[in-house]
Short mmCIF file of C-alpha atoms and ligand atoms in Angstrom, two decimals:
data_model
loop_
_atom_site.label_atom_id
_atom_site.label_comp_id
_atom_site.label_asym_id
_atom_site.label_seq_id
_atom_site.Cartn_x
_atom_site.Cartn_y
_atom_site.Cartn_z
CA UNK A 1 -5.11 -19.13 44.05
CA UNK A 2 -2.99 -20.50 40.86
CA UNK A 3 -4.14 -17.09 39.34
CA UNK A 4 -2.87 -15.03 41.62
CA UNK A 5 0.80 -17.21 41.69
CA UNK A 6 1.27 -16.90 38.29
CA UNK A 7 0.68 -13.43 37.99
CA UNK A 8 2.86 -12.56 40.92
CA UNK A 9 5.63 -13.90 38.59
CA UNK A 10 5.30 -12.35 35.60
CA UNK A 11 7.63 -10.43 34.22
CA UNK A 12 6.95 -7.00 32.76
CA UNK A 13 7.87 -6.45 29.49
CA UNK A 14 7.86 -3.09 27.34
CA UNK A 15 7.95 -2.70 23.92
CA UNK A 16 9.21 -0.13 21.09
CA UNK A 17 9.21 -0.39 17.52
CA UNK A 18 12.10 0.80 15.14
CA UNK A 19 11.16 0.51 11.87
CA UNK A 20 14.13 0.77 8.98
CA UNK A 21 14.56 0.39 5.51
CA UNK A 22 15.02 -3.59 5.60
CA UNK A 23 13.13 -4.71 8.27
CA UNK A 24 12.08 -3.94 11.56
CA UNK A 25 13.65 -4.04 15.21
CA UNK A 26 11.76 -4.71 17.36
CA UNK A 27 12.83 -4.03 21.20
CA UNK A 28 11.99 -6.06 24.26
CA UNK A 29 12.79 -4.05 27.56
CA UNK A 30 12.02 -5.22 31.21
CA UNK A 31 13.46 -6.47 34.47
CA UNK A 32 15.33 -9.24 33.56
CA UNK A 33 14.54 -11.33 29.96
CA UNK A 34 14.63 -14.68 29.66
CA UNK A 35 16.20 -16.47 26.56
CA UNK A 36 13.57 -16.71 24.50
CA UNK A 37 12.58 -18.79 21.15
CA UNK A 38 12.46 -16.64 18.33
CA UNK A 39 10.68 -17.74 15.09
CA UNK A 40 9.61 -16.20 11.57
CA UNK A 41 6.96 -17.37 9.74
CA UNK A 42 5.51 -15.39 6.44
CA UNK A 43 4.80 -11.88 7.75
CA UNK A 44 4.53 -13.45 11.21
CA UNK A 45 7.38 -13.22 14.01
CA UNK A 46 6.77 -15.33 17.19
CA UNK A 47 8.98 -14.52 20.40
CA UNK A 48 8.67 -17.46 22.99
CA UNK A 49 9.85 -17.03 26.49
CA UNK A 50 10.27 -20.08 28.94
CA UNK A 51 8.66 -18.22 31.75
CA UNK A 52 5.81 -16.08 32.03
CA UNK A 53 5.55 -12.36 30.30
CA UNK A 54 3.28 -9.52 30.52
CA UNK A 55 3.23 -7.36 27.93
CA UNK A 56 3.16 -3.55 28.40
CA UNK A 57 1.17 -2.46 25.22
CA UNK A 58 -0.33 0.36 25.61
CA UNK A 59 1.52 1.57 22.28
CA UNK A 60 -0.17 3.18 18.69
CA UNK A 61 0.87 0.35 15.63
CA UNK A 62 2.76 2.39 12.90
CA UNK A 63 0.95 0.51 9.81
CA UNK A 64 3.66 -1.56 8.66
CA UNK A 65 2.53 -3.84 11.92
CA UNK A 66 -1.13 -5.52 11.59
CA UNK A 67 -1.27 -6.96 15.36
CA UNK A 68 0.65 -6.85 18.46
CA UNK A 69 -0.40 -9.83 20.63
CA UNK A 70 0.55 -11.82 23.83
CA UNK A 71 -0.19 -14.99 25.86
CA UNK A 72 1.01 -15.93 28.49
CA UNK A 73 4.76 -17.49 27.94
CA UNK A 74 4.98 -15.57 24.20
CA UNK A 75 4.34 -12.60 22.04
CA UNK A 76 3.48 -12.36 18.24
CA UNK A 77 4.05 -9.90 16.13
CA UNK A 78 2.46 -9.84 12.59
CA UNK A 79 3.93 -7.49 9.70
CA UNK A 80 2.32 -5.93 6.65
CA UNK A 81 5.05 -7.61 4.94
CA UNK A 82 7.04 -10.78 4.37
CA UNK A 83 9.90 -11.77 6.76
CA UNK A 84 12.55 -13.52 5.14
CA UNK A 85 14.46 -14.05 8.53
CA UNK A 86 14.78 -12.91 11.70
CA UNK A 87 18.00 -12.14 14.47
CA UNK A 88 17.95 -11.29 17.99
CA UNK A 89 19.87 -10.40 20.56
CA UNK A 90 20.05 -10.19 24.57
CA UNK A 91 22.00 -7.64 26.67
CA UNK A 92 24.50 -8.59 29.08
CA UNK A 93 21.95 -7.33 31.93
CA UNK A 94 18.80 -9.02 30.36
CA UNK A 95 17.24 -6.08 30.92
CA UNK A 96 16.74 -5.64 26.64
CA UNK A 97 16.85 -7.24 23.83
CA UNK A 98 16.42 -6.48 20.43
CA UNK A 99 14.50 -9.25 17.72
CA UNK A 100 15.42 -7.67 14.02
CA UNK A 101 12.89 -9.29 11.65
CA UNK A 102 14.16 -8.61 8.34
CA UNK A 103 11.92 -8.51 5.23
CA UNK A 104 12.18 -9.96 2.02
CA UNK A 105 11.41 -6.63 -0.02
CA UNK A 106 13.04 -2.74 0.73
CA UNK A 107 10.87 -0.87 3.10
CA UNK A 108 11.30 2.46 1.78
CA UNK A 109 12.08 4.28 5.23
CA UNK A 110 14.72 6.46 6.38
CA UNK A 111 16.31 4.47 9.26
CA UNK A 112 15.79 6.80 12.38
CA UNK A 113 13.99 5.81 15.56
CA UNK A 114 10.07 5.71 16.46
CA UNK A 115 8.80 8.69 18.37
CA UNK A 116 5.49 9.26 19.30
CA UNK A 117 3.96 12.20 18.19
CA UNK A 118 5.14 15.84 20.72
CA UNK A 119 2.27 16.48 23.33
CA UNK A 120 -0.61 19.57 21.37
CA UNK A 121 0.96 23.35 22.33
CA UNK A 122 -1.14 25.51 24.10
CA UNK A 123 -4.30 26.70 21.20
CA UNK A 124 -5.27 29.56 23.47
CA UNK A 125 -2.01 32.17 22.64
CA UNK A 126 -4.20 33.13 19.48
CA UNK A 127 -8.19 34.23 19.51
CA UNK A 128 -10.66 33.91 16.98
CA UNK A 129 -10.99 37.55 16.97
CA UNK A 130 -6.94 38.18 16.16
CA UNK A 131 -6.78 35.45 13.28
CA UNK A 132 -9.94 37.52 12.31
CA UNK A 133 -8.42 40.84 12.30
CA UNK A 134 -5.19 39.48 10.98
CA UNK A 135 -7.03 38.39 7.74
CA UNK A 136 -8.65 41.44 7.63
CA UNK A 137 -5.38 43.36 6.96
CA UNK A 138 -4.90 40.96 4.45
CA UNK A 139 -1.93 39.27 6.84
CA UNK A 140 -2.10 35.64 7.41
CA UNK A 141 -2.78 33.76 10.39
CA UNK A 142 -0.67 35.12 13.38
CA UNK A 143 0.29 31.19 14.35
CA UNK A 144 2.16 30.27 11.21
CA UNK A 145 5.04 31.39 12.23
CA UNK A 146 6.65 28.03 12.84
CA UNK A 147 5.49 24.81 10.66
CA UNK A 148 4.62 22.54 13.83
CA UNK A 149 1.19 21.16 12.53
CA UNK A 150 -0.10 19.81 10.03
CA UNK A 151 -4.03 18.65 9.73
CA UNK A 152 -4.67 15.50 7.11
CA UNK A 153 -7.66 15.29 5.72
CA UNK A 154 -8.89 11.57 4.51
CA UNK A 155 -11.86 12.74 1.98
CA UNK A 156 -15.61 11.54 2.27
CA UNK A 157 -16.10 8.83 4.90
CA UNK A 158 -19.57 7.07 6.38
CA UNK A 159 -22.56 7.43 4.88
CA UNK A 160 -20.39 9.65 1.78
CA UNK A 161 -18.58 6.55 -0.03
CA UNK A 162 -17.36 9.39 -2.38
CA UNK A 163 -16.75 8.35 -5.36
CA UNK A 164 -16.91 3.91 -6.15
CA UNK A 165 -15.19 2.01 -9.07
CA UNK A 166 -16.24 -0.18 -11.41
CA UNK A 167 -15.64 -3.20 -9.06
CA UNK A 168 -16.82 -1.20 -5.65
CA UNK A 169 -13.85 0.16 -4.64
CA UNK A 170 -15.03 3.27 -2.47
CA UNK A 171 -13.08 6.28 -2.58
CA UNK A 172 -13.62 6.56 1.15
CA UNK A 173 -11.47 3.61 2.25
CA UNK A 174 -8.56 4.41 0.04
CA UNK A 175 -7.98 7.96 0.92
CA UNK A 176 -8.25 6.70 4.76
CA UNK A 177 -5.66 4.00 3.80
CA UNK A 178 -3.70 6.51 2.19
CA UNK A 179 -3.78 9.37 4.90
CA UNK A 180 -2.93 7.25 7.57
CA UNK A 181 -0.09 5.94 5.76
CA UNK A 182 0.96 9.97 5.25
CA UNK A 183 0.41 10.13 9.03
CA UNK A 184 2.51 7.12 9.93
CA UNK A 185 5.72 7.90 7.20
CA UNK A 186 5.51 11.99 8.72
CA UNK A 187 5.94 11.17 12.27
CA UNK A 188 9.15 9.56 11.12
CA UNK A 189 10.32 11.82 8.65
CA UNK A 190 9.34 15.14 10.33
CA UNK A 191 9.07 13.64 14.17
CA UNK A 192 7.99 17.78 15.37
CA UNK A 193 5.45 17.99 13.79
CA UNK A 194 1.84 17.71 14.82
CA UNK A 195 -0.63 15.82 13.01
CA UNK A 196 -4.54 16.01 13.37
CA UNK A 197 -6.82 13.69 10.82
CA UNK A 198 -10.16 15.21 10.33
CA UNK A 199 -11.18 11.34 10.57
CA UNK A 200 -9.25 8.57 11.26
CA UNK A 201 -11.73 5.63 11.07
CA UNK A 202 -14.98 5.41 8.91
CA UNK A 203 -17.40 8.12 10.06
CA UNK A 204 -18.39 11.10 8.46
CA UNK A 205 -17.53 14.39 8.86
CA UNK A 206 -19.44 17.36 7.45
CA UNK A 207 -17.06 19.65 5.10
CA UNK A 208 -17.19 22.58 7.84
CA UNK A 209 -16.04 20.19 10.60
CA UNK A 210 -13.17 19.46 8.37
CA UNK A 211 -11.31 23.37 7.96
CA UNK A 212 -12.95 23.98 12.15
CA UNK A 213 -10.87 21.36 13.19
CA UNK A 214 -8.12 22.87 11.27
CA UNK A 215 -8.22 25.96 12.72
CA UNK A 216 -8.84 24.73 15.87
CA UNK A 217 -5.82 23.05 15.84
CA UNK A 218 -4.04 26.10 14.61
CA UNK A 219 -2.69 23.76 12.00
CA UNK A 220 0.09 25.49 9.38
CA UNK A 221 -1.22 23.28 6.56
CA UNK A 222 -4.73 21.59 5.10
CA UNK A 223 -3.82 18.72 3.20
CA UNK A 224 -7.09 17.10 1.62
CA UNK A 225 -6.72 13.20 0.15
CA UNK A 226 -8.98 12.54 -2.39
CA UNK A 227 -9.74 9.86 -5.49
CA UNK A 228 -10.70 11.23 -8.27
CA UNK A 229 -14.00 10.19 -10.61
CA UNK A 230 -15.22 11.09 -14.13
CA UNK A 231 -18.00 9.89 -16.39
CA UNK A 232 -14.84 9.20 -19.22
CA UNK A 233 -13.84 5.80 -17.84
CA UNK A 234 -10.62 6.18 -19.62
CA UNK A 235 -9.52 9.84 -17.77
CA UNK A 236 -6.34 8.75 -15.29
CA UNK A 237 -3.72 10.52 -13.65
CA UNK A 238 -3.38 13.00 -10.91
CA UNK A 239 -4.01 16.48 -9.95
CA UNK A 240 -3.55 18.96 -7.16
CA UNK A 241 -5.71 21.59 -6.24
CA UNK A 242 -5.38 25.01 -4.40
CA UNK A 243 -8.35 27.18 -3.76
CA UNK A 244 -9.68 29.63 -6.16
CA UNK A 245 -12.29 29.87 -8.59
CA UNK A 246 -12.57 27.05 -10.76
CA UNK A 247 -10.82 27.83 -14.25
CA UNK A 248 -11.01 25.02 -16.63
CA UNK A 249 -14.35 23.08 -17.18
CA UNK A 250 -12.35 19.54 -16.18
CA UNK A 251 -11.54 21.54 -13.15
CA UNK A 252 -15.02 22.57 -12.51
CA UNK A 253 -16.58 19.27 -12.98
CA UNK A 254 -14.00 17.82 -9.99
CA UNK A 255 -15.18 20.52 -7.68
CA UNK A 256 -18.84 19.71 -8.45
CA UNK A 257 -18.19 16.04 -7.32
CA UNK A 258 -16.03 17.23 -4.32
CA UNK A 259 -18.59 19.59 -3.38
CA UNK A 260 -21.44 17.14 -3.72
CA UNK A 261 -21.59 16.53 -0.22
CA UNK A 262 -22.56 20.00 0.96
CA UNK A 263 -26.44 18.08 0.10
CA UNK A 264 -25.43 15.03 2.88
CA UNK A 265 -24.34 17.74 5.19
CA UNK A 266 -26.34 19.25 8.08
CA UNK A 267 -28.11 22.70 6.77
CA UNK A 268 -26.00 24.30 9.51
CA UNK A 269 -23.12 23.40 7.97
CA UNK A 270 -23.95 25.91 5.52
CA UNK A 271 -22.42 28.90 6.34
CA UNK A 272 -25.50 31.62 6.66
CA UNK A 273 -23.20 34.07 6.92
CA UNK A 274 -21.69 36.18 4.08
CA UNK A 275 -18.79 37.79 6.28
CA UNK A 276 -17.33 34.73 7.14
CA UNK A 277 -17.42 33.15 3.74
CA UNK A 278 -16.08 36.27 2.42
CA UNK A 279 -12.66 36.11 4.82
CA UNK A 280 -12.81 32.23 4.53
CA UNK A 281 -12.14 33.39 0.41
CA UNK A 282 -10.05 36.02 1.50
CA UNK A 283 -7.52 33.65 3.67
CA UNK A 284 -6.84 31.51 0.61
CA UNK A 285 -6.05 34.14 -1.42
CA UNK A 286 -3.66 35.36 1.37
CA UNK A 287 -2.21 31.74 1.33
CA UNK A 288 -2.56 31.23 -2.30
CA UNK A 289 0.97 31.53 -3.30
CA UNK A 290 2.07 28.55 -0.62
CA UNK A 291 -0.79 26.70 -1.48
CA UNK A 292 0.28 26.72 -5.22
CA UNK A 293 3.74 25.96 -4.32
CA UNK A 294 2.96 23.20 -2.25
CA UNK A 295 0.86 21.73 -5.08
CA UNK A 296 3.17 22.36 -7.31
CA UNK A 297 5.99 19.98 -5.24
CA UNK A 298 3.04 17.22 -4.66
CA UNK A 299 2.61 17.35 -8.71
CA UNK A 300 6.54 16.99 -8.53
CA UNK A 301 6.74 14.15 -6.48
CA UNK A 302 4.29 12.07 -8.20
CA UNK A 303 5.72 12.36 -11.48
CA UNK A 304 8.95 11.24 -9.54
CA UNK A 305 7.51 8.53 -8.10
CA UNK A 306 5.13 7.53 -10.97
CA UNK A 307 6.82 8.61 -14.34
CA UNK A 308 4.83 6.11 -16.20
CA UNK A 309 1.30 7.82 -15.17
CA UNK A 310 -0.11 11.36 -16.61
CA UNK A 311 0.52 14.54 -14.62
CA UNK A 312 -2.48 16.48 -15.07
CA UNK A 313 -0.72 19.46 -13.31
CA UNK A 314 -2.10 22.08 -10.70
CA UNK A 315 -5.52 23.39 -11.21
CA UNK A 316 -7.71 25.78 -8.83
CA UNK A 317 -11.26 24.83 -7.84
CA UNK A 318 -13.52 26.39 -5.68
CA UNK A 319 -13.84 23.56 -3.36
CA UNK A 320 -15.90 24.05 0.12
CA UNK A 321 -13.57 21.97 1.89
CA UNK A 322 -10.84 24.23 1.61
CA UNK A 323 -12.63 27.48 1.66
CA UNK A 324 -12.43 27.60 5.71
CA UNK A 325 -9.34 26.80 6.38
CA UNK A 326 -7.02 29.70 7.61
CA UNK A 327 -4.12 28.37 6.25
CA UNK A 328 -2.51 27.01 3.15
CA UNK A 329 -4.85 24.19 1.56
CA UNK A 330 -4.80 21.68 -1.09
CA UNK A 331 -6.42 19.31 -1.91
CA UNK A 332 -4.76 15.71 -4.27
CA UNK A 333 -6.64 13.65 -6.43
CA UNK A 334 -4.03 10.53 -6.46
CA UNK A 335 -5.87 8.68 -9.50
CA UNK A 336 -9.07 7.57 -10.81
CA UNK A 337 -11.28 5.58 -9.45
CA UNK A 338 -13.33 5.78 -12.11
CA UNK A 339 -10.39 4.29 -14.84
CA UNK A 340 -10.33 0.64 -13.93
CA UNK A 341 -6.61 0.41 -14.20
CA UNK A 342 -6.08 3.03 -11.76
CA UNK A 343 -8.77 1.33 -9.57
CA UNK A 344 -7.05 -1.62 -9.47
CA UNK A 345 -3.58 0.16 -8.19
CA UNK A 346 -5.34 2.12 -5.95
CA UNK A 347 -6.70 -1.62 -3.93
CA UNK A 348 -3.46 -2.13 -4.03
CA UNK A 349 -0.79 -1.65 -1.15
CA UNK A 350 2.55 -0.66 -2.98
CA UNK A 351 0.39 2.14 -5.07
CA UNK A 352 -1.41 3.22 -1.89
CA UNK A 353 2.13 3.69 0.12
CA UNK A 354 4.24 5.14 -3.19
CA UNK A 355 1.34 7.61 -3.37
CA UNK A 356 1.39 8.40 0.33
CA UNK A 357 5.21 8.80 -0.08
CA UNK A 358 5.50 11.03 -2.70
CA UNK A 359 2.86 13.32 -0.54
CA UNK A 360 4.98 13.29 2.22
CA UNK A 361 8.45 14.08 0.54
CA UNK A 362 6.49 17.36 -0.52
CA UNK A 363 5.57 18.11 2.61
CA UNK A 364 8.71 17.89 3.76
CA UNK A 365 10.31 20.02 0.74
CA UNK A 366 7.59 22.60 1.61
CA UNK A 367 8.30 22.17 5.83
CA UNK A 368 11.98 23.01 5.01
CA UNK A 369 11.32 26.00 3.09
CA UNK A 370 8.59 27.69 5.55
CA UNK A 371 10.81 26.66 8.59
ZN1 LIG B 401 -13.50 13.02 -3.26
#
């Protein structure tokens, strides 16, 4: 059969994405590559090969890449930005070659090569009942020795839209948008490091699940991505919060609307029991000063990266979603969705991956200074 003919010729191709500060490589590697057409069109790069290809795909898109798709004689590649043009280039073998598509604006990257994320250690060296007994002699948990995971936490999600904006922006969708972006820029800049997502699509995920999977994942840090809301449309800025109870009565009113979702949650995701509550409280304390210093360098960045916009500084709140966690926590408001200036920025890309930058260069301050 034709079918059969045709696929008995293809030619397997691999592929691996490199992305840098003004563009992105993208490399071809198989047998033996034929010369190929090579074409850029708006955020679009077509690669057209005068023979058959199969394409070995079975890779995760970092975001700056919206598809990854082949027929039979070509493959397209479609960016999350404009190409202005676009270079290639074969090896003497044919066995690679490398298309550079190269945009029209800075991508602000470091240039250093894709790696997936390192394979999950082995979760059983520590038991429940040691972390236990650990906090209960006021020491903190026995696997933070090394900063080797971190656990992102995208607030809200399904049937909790969080908090919406004037023109139904939900706060769900942005702090997803934003946390994977934190995922994608970390596995570049810190390539170690673990990194778990309480959620990753649109589903919901009760408050409890959020710090078990956390400690479950024996994860060194809680970071919790959040829009914030308030009934003054013209309150903006951002914030960063470490667990505590809630000081100020701005800061109470946040952890009210944070905590709102304990109602949507399953009643067993209520803890019952007073003992565990009580070391839940007592790890944060143990963690407090890292959790405040982290905040602290996420307040930092922001102002760097947005000097324009109001730093409303580090505050403590009481919130449920970090009161599990047996590590360091915060938790960032990156703007108002409530302000419709700030809801505007926050539909839009640049804002979204400035924001998920400047939480990412504090993670890596903080990484350096643990490790
Ligand atoms: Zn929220």
């Amino acid at each position: 059969m034709s079918i059969t003919l045709l696929l008995s010729i293809f030619s397997l191709i691999n592929i691996n994405l490199f992305p840098r500060y003004d563009g992105v490589v993208v490399e071809f590697v198989g047998e033996h590559i034929c010369r190929p057409v090579v074409q850029a069109s708006g955020n679009t790069v077509r690669v057209e090969f005068n023979e058959p290809v199969a394409l070995n795909e079975n890779l995760a898109l970092p975001l700056w890449i919206d598809m990854l798709a082949s027929d039979s004689f070509s493959v397209t590649i479609e960016f999350d930005l404009l190409i202005s043009s676009v270079d290639w280039a074969l090896s003497g073998d044919s066995a690679s070659m490398i298309v550079f598509g190269r945009a029209e604006e800075e991508v602000l990257l470091p240039p250093v090569a894709w790696q997936s994320p390192p394979a999950p250690p082995d979760t059983t060296l520590w038991s429940d009942s040691l972390v236990l007994a650990a906090l209960e002699r006021g020491e903190g948990s026995p696997w933070l020795v090394d900063f080797d995971c971190i656990v992102l936490d995208p607030g809200h999600g399904g049937r909790d839209p969080g908090a919406v904006g004037r023109t139904g922006s939900r706060e769900k969708d942005r702090t997803l948008e934003i946390s994977l972006m934190v995922r994608d820029l970390l596995r570049i800049r810190l390539p170690e490091l673990r990194i778990v997502l309480t959620r990753s699509v649109d589903e919901y995920v009760s408050l409890g699940a959020r710090t078990r999977i956390a400690n479950r994942n024996r994860a060194d840090l809680f970071v919790s991505i959040h829009c914030n809301a308030a009934e003054n449309r013209s309150a903006h800025g951002f914030e960063t919060y470490f667990l505590s109870r809630a000081r100020t009565d701005d800061a109470r009113a946040v952890e009210m609307l944070e905590n709102n979702v304990l109602e949507l949650d399953e009643v067993s995701a209520v803890p019952d029991d007073p003992l565990s509550f009580l070391l839940a409280d007592m790890a944060q304390s143990i963690f407090q000063n890292q959790s405040s210093h982290l905040a602290g360098a996420i307040q930092n960045s922001f102002s760097q990266a947005f000097p324009v916009r109001r730093d409303r500084g580090v505050k403590r709140a009481g919130f449920y979603v970090l009161r599990g966690a047996y590590m360091p926590a915060v938790l960032v408001e990156v703007g108002f969705i409530s302000n419709p200036e700030e809801e505007q920025w926050l539909k839009s890309l640049d804002f979204r991956f400035k924001a998920a930058q400047a939480i990412v260069e504090s993670i890596v301050e903080y990484s350096e200074r643990e490790n």
